[in-house]
Coordinates of C-alpha atoms and ligand atoms in Angstrom, one line a residue:
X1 CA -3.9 22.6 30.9
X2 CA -1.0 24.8 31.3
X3 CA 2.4 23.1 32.4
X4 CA 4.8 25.4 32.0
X5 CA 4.3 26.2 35.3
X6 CA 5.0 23.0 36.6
X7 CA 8.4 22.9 39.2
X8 CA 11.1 20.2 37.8
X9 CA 10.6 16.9 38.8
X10 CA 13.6 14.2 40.0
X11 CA 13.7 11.3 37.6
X12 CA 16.1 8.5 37.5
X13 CA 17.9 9.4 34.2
X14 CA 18.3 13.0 32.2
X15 CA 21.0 12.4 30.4
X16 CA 20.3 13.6 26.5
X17 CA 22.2 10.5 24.8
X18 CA 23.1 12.8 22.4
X19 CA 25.3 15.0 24.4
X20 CA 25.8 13.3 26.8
X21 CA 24.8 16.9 29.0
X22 CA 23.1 15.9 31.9
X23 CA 20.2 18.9 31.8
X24 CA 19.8 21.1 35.3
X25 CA 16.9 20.4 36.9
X26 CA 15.8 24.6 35.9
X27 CA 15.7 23.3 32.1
X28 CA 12.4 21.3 32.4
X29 CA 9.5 23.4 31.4
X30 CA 6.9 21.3 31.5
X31 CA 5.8 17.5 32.4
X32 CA 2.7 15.2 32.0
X33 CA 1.6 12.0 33.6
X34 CA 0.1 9.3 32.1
X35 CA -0.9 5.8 33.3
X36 CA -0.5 4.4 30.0
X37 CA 1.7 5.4 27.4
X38 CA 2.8 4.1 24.0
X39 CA 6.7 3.6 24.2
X40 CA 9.3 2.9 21.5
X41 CA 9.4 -1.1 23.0
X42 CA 5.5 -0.8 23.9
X43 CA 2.9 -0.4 26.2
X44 CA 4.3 1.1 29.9
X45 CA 2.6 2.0 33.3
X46 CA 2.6 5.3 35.1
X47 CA 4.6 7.2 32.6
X48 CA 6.2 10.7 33.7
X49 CA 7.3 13.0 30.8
X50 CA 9.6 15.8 31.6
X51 CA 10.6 18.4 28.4
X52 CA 12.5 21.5 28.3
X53 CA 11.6 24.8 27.4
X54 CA 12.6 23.9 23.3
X55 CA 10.0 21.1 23.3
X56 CA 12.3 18.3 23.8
X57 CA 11.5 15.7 25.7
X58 CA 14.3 15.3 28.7
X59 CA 12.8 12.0 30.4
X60 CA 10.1 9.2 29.9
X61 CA 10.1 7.3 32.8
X62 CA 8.1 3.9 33.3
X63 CA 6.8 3.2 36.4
X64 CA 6.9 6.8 38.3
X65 CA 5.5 8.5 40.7
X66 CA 3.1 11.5 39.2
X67 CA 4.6 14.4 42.0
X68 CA 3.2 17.6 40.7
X69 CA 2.7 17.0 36.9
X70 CA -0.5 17.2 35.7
X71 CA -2.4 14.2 34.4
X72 CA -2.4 13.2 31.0
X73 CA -6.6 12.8 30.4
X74 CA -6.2 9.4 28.7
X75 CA -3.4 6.7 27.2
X76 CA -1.0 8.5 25.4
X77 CA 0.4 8.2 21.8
X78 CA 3.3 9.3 20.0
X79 CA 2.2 12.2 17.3
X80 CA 2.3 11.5 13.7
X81 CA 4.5 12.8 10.8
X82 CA 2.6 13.9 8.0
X83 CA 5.5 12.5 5.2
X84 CA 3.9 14.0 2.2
X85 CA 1.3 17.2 1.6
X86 CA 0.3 19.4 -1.3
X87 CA -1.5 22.0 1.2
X88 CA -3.3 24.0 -1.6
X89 CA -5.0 20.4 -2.9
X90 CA -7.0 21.0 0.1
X91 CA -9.5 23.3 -1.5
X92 CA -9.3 21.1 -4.2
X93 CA -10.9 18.0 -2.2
X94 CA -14.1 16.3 -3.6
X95 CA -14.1 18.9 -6.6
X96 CA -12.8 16.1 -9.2
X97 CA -15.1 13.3 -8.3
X98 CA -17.4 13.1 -11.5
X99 CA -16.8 11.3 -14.9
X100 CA -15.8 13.9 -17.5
X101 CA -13.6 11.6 -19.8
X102 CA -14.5 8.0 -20.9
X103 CA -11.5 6.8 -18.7
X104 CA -10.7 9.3 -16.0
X105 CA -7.1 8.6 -14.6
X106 CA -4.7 10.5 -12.7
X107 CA -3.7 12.4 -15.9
X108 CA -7.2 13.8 -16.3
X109 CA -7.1 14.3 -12.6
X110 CA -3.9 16.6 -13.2
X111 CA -5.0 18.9 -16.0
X112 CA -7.8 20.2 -13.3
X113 CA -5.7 20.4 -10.6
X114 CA -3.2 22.2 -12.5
X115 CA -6.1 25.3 -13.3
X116 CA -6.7 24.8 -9.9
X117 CA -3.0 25.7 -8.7
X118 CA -3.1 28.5 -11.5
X119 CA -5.5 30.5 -9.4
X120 CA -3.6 29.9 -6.0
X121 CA -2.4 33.3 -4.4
X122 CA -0.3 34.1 -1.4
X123 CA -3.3 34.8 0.7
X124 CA -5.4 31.7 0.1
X125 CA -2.3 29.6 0.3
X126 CA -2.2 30.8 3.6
X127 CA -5.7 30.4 4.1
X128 CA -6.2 26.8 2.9
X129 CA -2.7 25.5 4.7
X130 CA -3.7 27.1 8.6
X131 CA -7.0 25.4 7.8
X132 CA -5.5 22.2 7.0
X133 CA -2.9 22.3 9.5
X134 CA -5.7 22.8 12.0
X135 CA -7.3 19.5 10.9
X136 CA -4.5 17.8 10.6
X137 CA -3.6 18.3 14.2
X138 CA -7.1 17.4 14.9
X139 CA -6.9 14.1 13.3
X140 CA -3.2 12.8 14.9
X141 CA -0.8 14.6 12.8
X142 CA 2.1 16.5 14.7
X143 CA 3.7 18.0 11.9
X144 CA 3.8 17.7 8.3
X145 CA 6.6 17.5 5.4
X146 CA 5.1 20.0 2.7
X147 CA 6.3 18.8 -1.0
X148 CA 5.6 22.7 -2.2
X149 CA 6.2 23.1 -5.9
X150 CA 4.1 26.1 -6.6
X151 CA 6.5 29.2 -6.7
X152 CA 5.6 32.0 -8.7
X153 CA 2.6 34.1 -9.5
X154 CA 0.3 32.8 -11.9
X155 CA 2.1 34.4 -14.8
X156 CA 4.9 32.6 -13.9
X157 CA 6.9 35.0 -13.3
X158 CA 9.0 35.1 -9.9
X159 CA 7.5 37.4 -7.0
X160 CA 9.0 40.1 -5.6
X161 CA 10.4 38.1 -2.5
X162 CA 11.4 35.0 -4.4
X163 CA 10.3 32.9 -1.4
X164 CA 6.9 34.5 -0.7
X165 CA 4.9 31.3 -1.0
X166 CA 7.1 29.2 1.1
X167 CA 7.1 31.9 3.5
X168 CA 3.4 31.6 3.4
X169 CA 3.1 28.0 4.2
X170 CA 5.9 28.4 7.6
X171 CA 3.1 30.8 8.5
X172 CA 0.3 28.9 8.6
X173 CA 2.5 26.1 10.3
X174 CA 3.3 28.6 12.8
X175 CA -0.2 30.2 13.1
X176 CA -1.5 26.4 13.6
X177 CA 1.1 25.1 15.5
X178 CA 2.4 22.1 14.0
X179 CA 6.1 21.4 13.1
X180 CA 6.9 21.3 9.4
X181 CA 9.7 20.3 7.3
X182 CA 9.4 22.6 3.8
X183 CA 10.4 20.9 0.7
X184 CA 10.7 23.3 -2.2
X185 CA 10.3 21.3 -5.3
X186 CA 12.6 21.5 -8.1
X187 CA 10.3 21.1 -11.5
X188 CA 12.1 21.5 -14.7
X189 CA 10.3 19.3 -17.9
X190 CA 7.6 18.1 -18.6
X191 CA 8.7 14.6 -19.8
X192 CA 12.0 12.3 -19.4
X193 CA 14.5 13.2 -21.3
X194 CA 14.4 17.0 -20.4
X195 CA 10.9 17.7 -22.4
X196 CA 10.2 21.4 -22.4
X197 CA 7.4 22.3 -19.5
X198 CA 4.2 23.2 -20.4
X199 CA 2.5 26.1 -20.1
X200 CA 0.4 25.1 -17.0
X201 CA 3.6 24.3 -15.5
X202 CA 5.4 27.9 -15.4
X203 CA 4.2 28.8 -12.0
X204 CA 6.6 25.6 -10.7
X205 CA 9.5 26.2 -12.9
X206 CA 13.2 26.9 -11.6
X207 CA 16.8 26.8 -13.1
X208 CA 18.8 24.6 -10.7
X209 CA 20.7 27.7 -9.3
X210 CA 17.5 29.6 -8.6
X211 CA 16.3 26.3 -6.4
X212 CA 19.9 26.6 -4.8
X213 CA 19.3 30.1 -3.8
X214 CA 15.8 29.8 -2.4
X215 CA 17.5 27.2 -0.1
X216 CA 20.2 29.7 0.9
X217 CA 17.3 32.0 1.8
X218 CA 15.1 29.9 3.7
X219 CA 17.6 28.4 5.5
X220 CA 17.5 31.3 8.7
X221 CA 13.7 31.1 8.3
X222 CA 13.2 27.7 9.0
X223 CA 15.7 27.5 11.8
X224 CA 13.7 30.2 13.8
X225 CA 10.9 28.1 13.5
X226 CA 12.3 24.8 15.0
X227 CA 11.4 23.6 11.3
X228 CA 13.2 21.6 8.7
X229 CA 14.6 22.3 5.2
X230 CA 14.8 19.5 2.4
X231 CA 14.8 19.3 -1.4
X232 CA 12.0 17.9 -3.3
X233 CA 13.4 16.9 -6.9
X234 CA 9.8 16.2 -8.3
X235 CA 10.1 13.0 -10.1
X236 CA 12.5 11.9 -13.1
X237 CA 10.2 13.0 -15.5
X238 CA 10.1 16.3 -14.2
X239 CA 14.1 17.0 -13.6
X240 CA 16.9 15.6 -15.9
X241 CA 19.3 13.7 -14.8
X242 CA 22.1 16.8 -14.7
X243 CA 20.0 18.8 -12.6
X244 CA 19.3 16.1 -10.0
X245 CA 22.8 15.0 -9.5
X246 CA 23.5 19.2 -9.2
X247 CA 20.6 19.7 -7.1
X248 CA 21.3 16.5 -4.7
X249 CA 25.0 18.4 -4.4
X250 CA 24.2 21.3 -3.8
X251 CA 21.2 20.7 -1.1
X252 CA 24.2 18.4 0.9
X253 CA 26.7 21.6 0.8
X254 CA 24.2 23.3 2.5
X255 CA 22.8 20.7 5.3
X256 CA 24.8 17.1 4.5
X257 CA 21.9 15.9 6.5
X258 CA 19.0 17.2 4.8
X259 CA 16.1 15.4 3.4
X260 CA 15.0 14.7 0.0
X261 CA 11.7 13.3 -1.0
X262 CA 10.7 12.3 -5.3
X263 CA 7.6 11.2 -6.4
X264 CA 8.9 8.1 -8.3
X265 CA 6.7 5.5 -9.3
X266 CA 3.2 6.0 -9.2
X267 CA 1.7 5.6 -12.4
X268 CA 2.0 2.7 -14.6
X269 CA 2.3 5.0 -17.6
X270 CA 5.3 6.8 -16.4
X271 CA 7.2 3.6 -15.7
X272 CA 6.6 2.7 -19.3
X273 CA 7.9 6.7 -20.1
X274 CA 10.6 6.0 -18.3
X275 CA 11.8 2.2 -19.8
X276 CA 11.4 3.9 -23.2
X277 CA 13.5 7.0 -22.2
X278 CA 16.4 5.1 -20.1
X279 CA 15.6 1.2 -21.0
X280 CA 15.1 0.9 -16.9
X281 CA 12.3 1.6 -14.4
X282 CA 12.0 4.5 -12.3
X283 CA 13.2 2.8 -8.6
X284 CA 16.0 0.7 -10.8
X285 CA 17.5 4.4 -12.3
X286 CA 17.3 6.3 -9.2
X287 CA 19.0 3.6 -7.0
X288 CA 21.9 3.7 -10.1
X289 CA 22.2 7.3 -10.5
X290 CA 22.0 8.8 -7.3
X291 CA 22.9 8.7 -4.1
X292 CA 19.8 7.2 -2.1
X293 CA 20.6 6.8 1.4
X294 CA 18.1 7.3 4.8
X295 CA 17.6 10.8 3.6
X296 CA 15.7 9.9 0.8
X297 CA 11.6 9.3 0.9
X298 CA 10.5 7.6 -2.0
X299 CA 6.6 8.7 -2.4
X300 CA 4.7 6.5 -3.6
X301 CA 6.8 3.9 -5.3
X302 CA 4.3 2.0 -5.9
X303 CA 5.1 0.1 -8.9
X304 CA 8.3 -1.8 -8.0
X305 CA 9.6 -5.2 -9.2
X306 CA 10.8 -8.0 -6.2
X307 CA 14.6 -6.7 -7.2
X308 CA 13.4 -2.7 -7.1
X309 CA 11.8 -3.6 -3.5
X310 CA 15.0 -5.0 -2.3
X311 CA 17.2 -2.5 -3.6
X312 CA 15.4 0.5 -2.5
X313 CA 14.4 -0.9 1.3
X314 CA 18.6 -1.8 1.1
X315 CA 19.3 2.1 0.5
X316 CA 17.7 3.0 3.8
X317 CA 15.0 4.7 2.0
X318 CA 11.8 5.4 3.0
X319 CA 8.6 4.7 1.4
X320 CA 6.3 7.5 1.5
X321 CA 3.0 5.8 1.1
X322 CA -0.2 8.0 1.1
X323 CA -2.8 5.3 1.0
X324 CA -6.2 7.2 0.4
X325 CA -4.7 9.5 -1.9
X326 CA -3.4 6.4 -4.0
X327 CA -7.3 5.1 -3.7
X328 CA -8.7 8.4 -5.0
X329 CA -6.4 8.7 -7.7
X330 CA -6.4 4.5 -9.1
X331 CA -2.8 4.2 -8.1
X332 CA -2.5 0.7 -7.4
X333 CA -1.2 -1.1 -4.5
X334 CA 2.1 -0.9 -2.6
X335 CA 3.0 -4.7 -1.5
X336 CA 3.6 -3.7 2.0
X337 CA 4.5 -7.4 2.9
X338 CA 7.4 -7.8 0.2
X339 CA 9.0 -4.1 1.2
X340 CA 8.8 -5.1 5.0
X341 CA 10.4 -8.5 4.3
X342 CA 13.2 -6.5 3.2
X343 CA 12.8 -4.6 6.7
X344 CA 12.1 -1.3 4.8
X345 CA 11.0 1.9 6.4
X346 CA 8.0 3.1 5.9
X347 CA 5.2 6.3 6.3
X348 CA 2.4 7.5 5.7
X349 CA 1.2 10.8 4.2
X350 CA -2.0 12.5 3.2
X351 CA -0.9 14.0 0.1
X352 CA -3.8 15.3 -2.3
X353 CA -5.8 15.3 1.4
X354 CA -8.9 14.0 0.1
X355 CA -8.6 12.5 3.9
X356 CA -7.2 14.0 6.7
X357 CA -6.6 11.4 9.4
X358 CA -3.5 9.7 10.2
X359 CA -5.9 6.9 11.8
X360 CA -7.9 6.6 8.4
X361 CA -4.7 6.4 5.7
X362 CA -3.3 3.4 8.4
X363 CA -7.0 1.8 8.1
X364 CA -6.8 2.3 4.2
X365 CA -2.9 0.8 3.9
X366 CA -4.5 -2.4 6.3
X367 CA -7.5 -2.6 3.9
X368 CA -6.1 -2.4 0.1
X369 CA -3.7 -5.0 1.6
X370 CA -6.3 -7.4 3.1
X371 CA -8.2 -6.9 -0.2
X372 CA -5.3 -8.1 -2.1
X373 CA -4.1 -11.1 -0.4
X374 CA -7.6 -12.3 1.2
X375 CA -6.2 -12.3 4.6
X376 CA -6.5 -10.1 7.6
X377 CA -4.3 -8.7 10.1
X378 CA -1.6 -8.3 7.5
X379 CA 0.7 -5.5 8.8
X380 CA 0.9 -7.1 12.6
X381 CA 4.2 -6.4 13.7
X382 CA 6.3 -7.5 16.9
X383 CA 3.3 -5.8 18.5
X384 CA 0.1 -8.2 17.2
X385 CA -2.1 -5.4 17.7
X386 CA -2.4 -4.5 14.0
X387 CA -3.5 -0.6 15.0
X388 CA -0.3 -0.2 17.3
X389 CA 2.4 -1.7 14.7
X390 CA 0.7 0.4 12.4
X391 CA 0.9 3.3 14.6
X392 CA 4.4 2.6 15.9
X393 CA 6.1 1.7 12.4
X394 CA 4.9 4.8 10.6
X395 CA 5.8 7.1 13.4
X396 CA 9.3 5.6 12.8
X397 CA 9.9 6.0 9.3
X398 CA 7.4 9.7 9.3
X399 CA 9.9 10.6 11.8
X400 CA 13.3 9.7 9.3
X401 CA 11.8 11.2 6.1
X402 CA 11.2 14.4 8.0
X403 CA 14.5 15.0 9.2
X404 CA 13.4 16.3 12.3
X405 CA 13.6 14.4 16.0
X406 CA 10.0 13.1 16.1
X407 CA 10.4 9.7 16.6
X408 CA 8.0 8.9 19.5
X409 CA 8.6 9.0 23.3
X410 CA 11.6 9.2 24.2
X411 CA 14.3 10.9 25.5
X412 CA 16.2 13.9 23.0
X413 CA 12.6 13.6 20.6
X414 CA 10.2 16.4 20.2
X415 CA 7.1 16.3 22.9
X416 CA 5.0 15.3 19.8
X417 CA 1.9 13.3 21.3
X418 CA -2.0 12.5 21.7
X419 CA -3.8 11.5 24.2
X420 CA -6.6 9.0 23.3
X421 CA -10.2 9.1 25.0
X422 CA -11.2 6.2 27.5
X423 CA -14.7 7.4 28.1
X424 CA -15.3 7.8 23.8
X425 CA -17.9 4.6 23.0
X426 CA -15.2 3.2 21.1
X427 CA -12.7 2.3 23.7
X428 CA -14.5 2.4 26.4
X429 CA -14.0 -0.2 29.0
X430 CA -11.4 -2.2 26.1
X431 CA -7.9 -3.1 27.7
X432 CA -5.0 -0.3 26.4
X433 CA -3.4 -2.8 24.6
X434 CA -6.2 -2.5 22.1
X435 CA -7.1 0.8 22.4
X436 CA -4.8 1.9 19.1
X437 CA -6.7 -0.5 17.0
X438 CA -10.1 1.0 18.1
X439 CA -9.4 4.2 17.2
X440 CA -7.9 2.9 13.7
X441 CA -10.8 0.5 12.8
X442 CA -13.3 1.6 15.6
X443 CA -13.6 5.1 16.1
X444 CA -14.9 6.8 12.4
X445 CA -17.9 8.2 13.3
X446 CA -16.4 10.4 15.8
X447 CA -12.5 10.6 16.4
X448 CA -11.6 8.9 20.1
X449 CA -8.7 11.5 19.8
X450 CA -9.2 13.6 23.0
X451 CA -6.3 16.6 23.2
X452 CA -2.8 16.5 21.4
X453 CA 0.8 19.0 21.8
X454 CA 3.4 19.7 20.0
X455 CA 7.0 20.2 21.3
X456 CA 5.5 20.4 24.7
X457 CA 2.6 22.9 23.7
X458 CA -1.1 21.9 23.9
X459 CA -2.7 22.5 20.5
X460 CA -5.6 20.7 20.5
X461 CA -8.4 20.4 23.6
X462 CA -11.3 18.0 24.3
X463 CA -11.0 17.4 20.3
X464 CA -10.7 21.0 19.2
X465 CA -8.1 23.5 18.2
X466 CA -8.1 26.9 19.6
X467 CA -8.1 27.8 15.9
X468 CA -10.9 25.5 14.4
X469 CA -14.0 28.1 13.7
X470 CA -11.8 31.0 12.7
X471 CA -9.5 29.0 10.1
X472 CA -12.6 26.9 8.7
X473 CA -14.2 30.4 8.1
X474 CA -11.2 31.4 6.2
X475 CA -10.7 28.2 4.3
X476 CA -14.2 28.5 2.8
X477 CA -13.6 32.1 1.9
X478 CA -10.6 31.1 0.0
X479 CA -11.7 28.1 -1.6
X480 CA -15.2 30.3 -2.7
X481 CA -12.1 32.6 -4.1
X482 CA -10.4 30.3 -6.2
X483 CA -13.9 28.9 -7.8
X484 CA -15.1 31.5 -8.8
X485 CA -12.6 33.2 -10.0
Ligands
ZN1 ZN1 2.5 14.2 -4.2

């Protein structure tokens, strides 16, 4: 469907509540009717979109006449963020799922993925991450915050254009098509306390000022892709106090606004690491010793006492949940209903992307929860449709850790959305209001996610992406690369 032919459309309101600029009716480049679409405040009727030639989204008007604009081919959906992605983990899906200690744990899970990420070069980065982007808008993701912490060539040693593998992954969002917010990851020690890294780890190690600088280079790069910049500080145990409170500084001299995401609280054993280093737990010394705020996206903090879950939803933190990933790896659980009692902000991410499918990781979070408590239809929100307060909540907080306008439909957001399927078996003939929780608990066997855009742009068609055969082909080449070598 091409609209960027289609002549602007009169709607009621234009106005970008941001600038107040009421747009000329020449800036709309494209629009899309729909007779049902997912709103911030819910369900609406006969929905016109109208978006500029930028992607933004001028208008969303309930309750409109269709004119000329096209027709959306089912209900539409906001897209969702992708809050937290290793992309090379990709190739390493399914490759770790056989007992080869007594115990396995995430640790043991680690040592392989770390010769895995030893063998990673420029070109299969590339490779693997337009693959995965591919499925990723495939499954309902519109774009994707990329926690990228491998940095130099596999002797460790810095490459020639200090940024080449970030450069890589803005190319394969580019090549794909979905929007991205790069996190460059600042890794330091291998322990609290400052431990010296190991020698697995050189390929992720940077000073402080050489993180500052690759910042400072990016910065132009991921403008002129409409993308976003952030700092990942890995986790405490892998940056010491000093550099954290230096890095957090010098990441806000640059964009004041910019995100920051940390891995902080995922394993039990580096809670106990961290007690024994500072006498507190991870979530209690971060929220003391630097300055969380709505910028921050605490992934996975999973293991949080009652006062760590009041004090981090209180910052205006996110929590970065990546629910299958968590599964694979023997995480534990997050206790959604505690952080929401707190009114906490919350998304989800696909991480190690041993699952790609923003429906699955909601159906996962529902699940560990209902295993838990014994209950069902935990995370029901002011919508009771479990799959749409799902759907709607983690759009939200996706939307906030990534730093980028992506919020859902609505007026000065990105024209990030899906279009679900009426005729798939799994919602046909079921009222809209349900039609979200179909294709979260319903639809497995076969996605009911018909076609999807991004900023305006069609990327995905009848369940394919213009992309799919040519990107699987080079994903398998890759990941036969990094095997077998
Ligand atoms: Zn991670």
């Amino acid at each position: 469907m091409n609209a960027s032919a289609i002549p602007a459309i009169d709607a009621t309101d234009t106005t970008d509540a941001a600038t107040g600029r009421r747009p000329h009716a020449a800036d709309c480049a494209g629009a899309l009717f729909a007779e049902h679409a997912l709103l911030p405040g819910g369900w609406a009727r006969d929905v016109l979109l109208r978006w500029d030639g930028a992607g933004t989204l001028l208008s969303v008007q309930p309750h409109a006449l269709p004119g000329t604009a096209p027709r959306a081919p089912g209900p539409l959906v906001p897209g969702m963020p992708n809050l937290h992605s290793h992309a090379f983990q990709r190739a390493f899906a399914g490759l770790t799922e056989y007992r080869a200690e007594a115990r396995d744990s995430f640790w043991s899970w680690r040592d392989l993925m770390y010769r895995f990420a030893g063998r990673i070069t420029p070109g299969t980065l590339q490779a693997i991450a337009t693959w995965l982007y591919v499925e990723m808008l495939e499954a309902g993701y519109t774009s994707v915050c990329e926690f990228h912490y491998v940095h130099h060539d596999a002797d460790g040693r810095p490459y020639a254009d200090d940024a080449e593998l970030s450069l890589a992954l803005l190319r394969a969002a580019r090549q794909a098509g979905i929007g991205i917010t790069l996190l460059p990851v600042l890794y330091q020690s291998s322990g609290f306390g400052g431990q010296p890294p190991r020698a697995d780890q050189a390929r992720f190690i940077r000073s402080t000022a050489s993180m500052l600088a690759l910042l400072q280079r990016l910065l132009p790069e991921v403008r002129a892709q409409g993308a976003a910049l952030g700092l990942a500080p890995h986790s405490l145990r892998a940056v010491p106090a000093d550099s954290l409170r230096e890095a957090v500084e010098g990441l806000a001299a640059l964009d004041a606004r910019a995100p920051i995401h940390i891995h902080i609280a995922e394993q039990t054993q580096e809670v106990d690491d961290c007690l024994a280093w500072s006498g507190q737990r991870p979530v209690q010394w971060l929220l003391e010793h630097a300055p969380v705020d709505a910028r921050w996206c605490l992934v996975h903090a999973t293991h949080m006492t009652p006062a760590e879950y009041a004090g981090a939803a209180r910052s205006g933190a996110v929590a970065g949940i990546c629910p299958t990933t968590e599964a694979n790896l023997g995480d534990g659980i997050f206790d959604m209903p505690r952080w929401l009692s707190h009114g906490g902000a919350w998304g989800v991410g696909s991480d190690s992307h041993a699952c790609v499918n923003a429906a699955e990781e909601l159906l996962m979070l529902e699940y560990s929860q209902r295993l838990s408590l014994r209950q069902r239809n935990v995370l029901a929100g002011p919508d009771p449709q479990v799959g749409t307060a799902l759907w709607s909540a983690a759009v939200r907080g996706g939307a906030q850790a990534s730093g980028r306008p992506v919020g859902g439909l609505a007026a000065g957001q990105q024209a990030d959305f899906l279009a679900l399927d009426p005729a798939h078996l799994a919602l046909a003939g079921l009222p809209v209001q349900a039609m979200l929780s179909a294709h979260v608990f319903g639809s497995h066997r076969s996605s009911a996610l018909h076609s999807l855009w991004v900023g305006g742009t069609q990327r995905v068609a009848a369940g394919r992406h213009a992309l799919r055969d040519d990107a699987a082909q080079a994903f398998v080449a890759a990941r036969s690369a990094l095997i077998t070598s």
